[in-house]
Coordinates of C-alpha atoms and ligand atoms in Angstrom, one line a residue:
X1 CA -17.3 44.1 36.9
X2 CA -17.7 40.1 37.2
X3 CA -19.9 40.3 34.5
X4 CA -17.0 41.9 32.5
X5 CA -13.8 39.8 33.3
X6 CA -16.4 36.7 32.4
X7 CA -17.0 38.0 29.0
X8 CA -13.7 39.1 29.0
X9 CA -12.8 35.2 29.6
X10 CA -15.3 34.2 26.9
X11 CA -13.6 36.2 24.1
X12 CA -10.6 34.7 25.2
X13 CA -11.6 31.2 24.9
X14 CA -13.5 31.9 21.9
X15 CA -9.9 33.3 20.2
X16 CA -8.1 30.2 22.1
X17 CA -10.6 28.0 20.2
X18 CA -10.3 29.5 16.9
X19 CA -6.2 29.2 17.3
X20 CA -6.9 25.7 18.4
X21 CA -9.2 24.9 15.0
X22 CA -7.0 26.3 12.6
X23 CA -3.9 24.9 13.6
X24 CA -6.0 21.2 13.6
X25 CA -6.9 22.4 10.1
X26 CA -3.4 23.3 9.1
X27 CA -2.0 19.6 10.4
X28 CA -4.5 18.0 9.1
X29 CA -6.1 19.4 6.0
X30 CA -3.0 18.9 3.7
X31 CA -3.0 15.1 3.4
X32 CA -6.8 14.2 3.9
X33 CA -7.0 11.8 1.5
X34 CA -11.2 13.0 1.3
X35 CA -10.2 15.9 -0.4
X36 CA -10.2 13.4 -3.6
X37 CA -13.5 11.1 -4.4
X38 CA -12.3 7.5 -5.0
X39 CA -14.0 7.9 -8.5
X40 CA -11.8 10.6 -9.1
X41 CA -8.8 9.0 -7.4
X42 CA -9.7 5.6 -9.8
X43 CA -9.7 8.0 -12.7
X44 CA -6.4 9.6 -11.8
X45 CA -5.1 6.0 -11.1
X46 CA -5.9 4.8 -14.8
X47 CA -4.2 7.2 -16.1
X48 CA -1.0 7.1 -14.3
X49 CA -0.8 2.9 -14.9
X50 CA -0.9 4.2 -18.9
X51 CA 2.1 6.0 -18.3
X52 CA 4.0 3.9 -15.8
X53 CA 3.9 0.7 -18.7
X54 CA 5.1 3.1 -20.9
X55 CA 8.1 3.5 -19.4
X56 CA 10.4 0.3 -20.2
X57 CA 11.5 0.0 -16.5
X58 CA 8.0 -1.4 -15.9
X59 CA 6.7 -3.4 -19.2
X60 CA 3.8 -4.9 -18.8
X61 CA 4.5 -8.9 -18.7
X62 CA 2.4 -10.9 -21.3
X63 CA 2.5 -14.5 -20.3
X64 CA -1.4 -15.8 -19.7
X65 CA 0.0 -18.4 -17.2
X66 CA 1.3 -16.0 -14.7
X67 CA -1.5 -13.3 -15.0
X68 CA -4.3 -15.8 -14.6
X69 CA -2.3 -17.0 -11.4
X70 CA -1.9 -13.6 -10.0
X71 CA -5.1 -13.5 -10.6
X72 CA -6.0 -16.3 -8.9
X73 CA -4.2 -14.8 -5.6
X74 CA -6.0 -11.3 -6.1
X75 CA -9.3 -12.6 -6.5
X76 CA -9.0 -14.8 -3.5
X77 CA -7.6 -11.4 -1.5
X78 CA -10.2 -9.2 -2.7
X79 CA -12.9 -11.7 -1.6
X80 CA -11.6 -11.7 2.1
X81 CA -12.0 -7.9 1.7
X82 CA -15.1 -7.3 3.9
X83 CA -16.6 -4.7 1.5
X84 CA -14.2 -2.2 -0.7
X85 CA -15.1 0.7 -2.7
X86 CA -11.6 -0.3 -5.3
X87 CA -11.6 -2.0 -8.7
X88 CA -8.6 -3.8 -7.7
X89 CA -6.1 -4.7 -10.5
X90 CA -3.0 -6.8 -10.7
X91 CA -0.5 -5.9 -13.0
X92 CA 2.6 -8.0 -13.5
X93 CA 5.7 -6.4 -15.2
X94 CA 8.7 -7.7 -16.5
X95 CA 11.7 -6.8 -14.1
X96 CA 14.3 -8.7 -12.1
X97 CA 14.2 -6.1 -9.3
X98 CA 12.4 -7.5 -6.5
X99 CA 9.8 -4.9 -6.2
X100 CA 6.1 -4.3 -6.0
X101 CA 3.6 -0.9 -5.6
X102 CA 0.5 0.7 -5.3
X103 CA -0.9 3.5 -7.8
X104 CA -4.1 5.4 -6.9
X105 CA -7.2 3.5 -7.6
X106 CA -6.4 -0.2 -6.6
X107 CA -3.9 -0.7 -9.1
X108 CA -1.0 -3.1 -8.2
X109 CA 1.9 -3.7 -9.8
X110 CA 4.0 -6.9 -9.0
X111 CA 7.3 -7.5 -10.2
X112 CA 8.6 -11.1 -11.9
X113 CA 11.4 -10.3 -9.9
X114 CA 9.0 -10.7 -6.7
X115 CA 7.7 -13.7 -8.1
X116 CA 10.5 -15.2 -8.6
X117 CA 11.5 -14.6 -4.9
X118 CA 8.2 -15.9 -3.2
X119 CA 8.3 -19.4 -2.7
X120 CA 5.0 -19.6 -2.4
X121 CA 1.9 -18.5 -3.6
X122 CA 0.9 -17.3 -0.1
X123 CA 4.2 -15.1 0.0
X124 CA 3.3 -13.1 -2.9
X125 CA -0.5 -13.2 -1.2
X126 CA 0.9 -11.9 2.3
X127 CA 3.2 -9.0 -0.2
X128 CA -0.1 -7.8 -2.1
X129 CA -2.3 -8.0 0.8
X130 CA 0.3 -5.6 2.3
X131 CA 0.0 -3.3 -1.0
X132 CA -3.8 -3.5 -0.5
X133 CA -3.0 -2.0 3.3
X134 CA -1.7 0.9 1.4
X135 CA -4.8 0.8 -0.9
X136 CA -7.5 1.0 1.2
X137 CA -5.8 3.3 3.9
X138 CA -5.7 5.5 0.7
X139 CA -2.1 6.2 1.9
X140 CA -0.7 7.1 -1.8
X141 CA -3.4 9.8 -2.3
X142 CA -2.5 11.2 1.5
X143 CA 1.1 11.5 0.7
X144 CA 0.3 12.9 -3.2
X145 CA -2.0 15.5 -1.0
X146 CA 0.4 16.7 1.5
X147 CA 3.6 16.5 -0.9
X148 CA 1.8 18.6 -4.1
X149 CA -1.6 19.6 -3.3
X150 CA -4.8 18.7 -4.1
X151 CA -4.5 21.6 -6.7
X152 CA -1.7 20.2 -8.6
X153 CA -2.4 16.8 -8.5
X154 CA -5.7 17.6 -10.1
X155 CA -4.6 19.6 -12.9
X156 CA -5.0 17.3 -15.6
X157 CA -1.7 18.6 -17.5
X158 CA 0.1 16.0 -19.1
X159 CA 3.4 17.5 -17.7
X160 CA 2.2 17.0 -14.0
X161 CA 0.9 13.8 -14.9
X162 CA 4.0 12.5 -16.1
X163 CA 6.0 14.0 -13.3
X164 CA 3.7 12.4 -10.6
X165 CA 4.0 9.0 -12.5
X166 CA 7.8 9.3 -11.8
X167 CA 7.2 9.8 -7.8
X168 CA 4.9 7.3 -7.7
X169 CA 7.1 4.7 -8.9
X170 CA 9.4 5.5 -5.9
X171 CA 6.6 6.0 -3.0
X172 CA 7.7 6.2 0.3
X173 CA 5.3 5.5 3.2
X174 CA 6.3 6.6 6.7
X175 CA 6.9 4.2 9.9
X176 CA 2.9 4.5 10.8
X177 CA 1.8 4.0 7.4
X178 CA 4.1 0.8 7.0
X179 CA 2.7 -0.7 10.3
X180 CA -1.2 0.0 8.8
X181 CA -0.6 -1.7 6.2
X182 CA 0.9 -4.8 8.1
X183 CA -2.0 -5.1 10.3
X184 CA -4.2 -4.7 7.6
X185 CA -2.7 -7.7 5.7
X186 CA -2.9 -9.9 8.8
X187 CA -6.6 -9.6 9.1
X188 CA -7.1 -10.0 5.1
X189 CA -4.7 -12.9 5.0
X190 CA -6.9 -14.1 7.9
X191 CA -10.1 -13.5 6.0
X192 CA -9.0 -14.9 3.0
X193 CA -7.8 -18.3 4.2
X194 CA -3.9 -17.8 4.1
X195 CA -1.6 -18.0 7.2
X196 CA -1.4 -14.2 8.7
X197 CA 2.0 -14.6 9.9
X198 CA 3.5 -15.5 6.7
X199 CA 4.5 -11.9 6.2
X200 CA 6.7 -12.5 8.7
X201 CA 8.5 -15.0 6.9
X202 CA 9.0 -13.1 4.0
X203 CA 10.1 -10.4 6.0
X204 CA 12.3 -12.9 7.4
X205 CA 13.6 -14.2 4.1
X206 CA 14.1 -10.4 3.1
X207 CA 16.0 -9.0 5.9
X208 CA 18.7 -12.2 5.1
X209 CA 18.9 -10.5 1.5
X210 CA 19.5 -6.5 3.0
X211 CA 22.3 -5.0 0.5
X212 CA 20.7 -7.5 -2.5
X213 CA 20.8 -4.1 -5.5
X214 CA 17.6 -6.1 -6.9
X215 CA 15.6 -5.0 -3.6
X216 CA 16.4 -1.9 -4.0
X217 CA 13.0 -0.1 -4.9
X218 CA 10.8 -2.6 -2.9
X219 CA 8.5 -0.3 -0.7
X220 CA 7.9 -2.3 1.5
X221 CA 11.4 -2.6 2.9
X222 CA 12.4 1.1 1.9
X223 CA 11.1 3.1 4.8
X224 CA 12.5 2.1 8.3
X225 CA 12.9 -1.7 7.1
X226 CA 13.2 -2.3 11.2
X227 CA 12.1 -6.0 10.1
X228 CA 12.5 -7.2 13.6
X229 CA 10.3 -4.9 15.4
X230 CA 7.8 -5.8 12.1
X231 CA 8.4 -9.7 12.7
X232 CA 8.2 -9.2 15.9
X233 CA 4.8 -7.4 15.5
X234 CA 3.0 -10.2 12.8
X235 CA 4.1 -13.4 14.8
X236 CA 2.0 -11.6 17.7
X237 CA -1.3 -11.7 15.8
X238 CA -3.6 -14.5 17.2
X239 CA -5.9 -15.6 13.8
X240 CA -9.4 -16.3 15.4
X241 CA -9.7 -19.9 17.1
X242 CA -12.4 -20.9 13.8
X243 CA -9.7 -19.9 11.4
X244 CA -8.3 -22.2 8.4
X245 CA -6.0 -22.3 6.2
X246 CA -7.1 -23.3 2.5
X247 CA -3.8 -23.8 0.5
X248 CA -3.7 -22.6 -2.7
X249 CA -3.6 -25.5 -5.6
X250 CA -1.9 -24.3 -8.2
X251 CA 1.8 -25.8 -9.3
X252 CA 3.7 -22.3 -8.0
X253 CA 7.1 -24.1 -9.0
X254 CA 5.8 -24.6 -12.5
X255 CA 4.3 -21.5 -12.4
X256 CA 7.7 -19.9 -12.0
X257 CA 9.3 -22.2 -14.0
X258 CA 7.4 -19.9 -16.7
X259 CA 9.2 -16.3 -15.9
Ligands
LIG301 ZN1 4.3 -0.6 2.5

């Protein structure tokens, strides 16, 4: 009889566990950003930056001043990066909107508008090391995954192609993913040699522009901008006691003087 009522309680647990793993796999299989290799997510992202500069919203700046400064920034971000499995690349395009994003695959796109805006280079620096938050937390390919499915977002078809280039141009991350990506950029802009808590003060400078139309497509302010709880969150990282700052040289008024 005991012997019953314990297998009894077995089966039981045995269903309770099943019912347990499947609805773990139904929360969190649809936006596992694994279900995509990074090659393949670098391949994907190559393609979509082809279409997105084709679109004369986002042209593709040519001015070999700016880029090699940007590039100047990036390279001196991707360096504090401890080890990263992204080709970064910094793409500047011609816009007044203050704006910048992330398409799969490391690729960043940085508005002049945004340029203009930062009034220093570490600004822009403390804006793409935010982007590269969203980057390495693969955070575009999770919400890709759990908005079409790794099915459809693999396809291949021109049509979806195209149609995912238009979302992606309008990514929205979610309250969690937002504050990932700060604290990701405090530690980079750490490790890289550049004040941490200047986010802050560009979040600072952006909050006194809220209702500016130019922000209006600027992820980083379009989800839950609740700039003072993000403030209040970057002005509470402590850098290490060994840390430095190493300013960055280059003429940034000049540089802008160039847009
Ligand atoms: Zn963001």
């Amino acid at each position: 009889m005991q012997q019953s009522i314990l297998r009894d309680l077995g089966i039981l647990l045995g269903i309770f566990g099943l019912i347990w793993l499947g609805a773990s796999l139904f929360s969190f299989y649809p936006e596992d950003p694994q279900l995509l290799s990074i090659e393949r997510e670098q391949k994907l992202g190559d393609a979509y930056v082809d279409l997105v500069l084709l679109n004369p919203m986002f042209q593709e700046l040519e001015n070999e001043k700016i880029d090699s400064s940007i590039q100047v920034i990036g390279d001196r971000l991707s360096g504090g990066l401890n080890q990263s499995e992204f080709d970064y690349r910094f793409i500047v395009f011609d816009s007044e909107m203050i704006n910048a994003f992330t398409l799969p695959g490391g690729n960043i796109l940085i508005s002049t508008g945004l340029i203009g805006f930062s009034e220093s280079p570490e600004e822009l620096a403390a804006v793409i090391a935010h982007e590269m938050g969203h980057v390495e937390e693969r955070h575009v390919v999770a919400r890709l995954i759990k908005e079409l499915g790794i099915e459809i977002l693999t396809s291949g078809d021109p049509y979806v192609l195209g149609e995912v280039t238009g979302m992606l141009t309008s990514t929205r991350f979610d309250r969690k993913q937002e504050e990932e990506a700060d604290l990701f950029a405090c530690h980079l802009l750490e490790d890289s040699n550049i004040e941490p808590r200047t986010l802050a003060t560009v979040f600072r400078r952006l909050e006194q522009e809220t209702g500016n139309e130019l922000l209006e497509h600027f992820e980083i302010i379009s989800t839950h901008p609740n700039f003072r709880s993000r403030i209040r969150d970057v002005l509470s990282y402590l850098p290490e006691d060994d840390f430095t700052v190493e300013p960055f040289t280059m003429d940034w008024e000049e540089i802008k003087s160039g847009l």
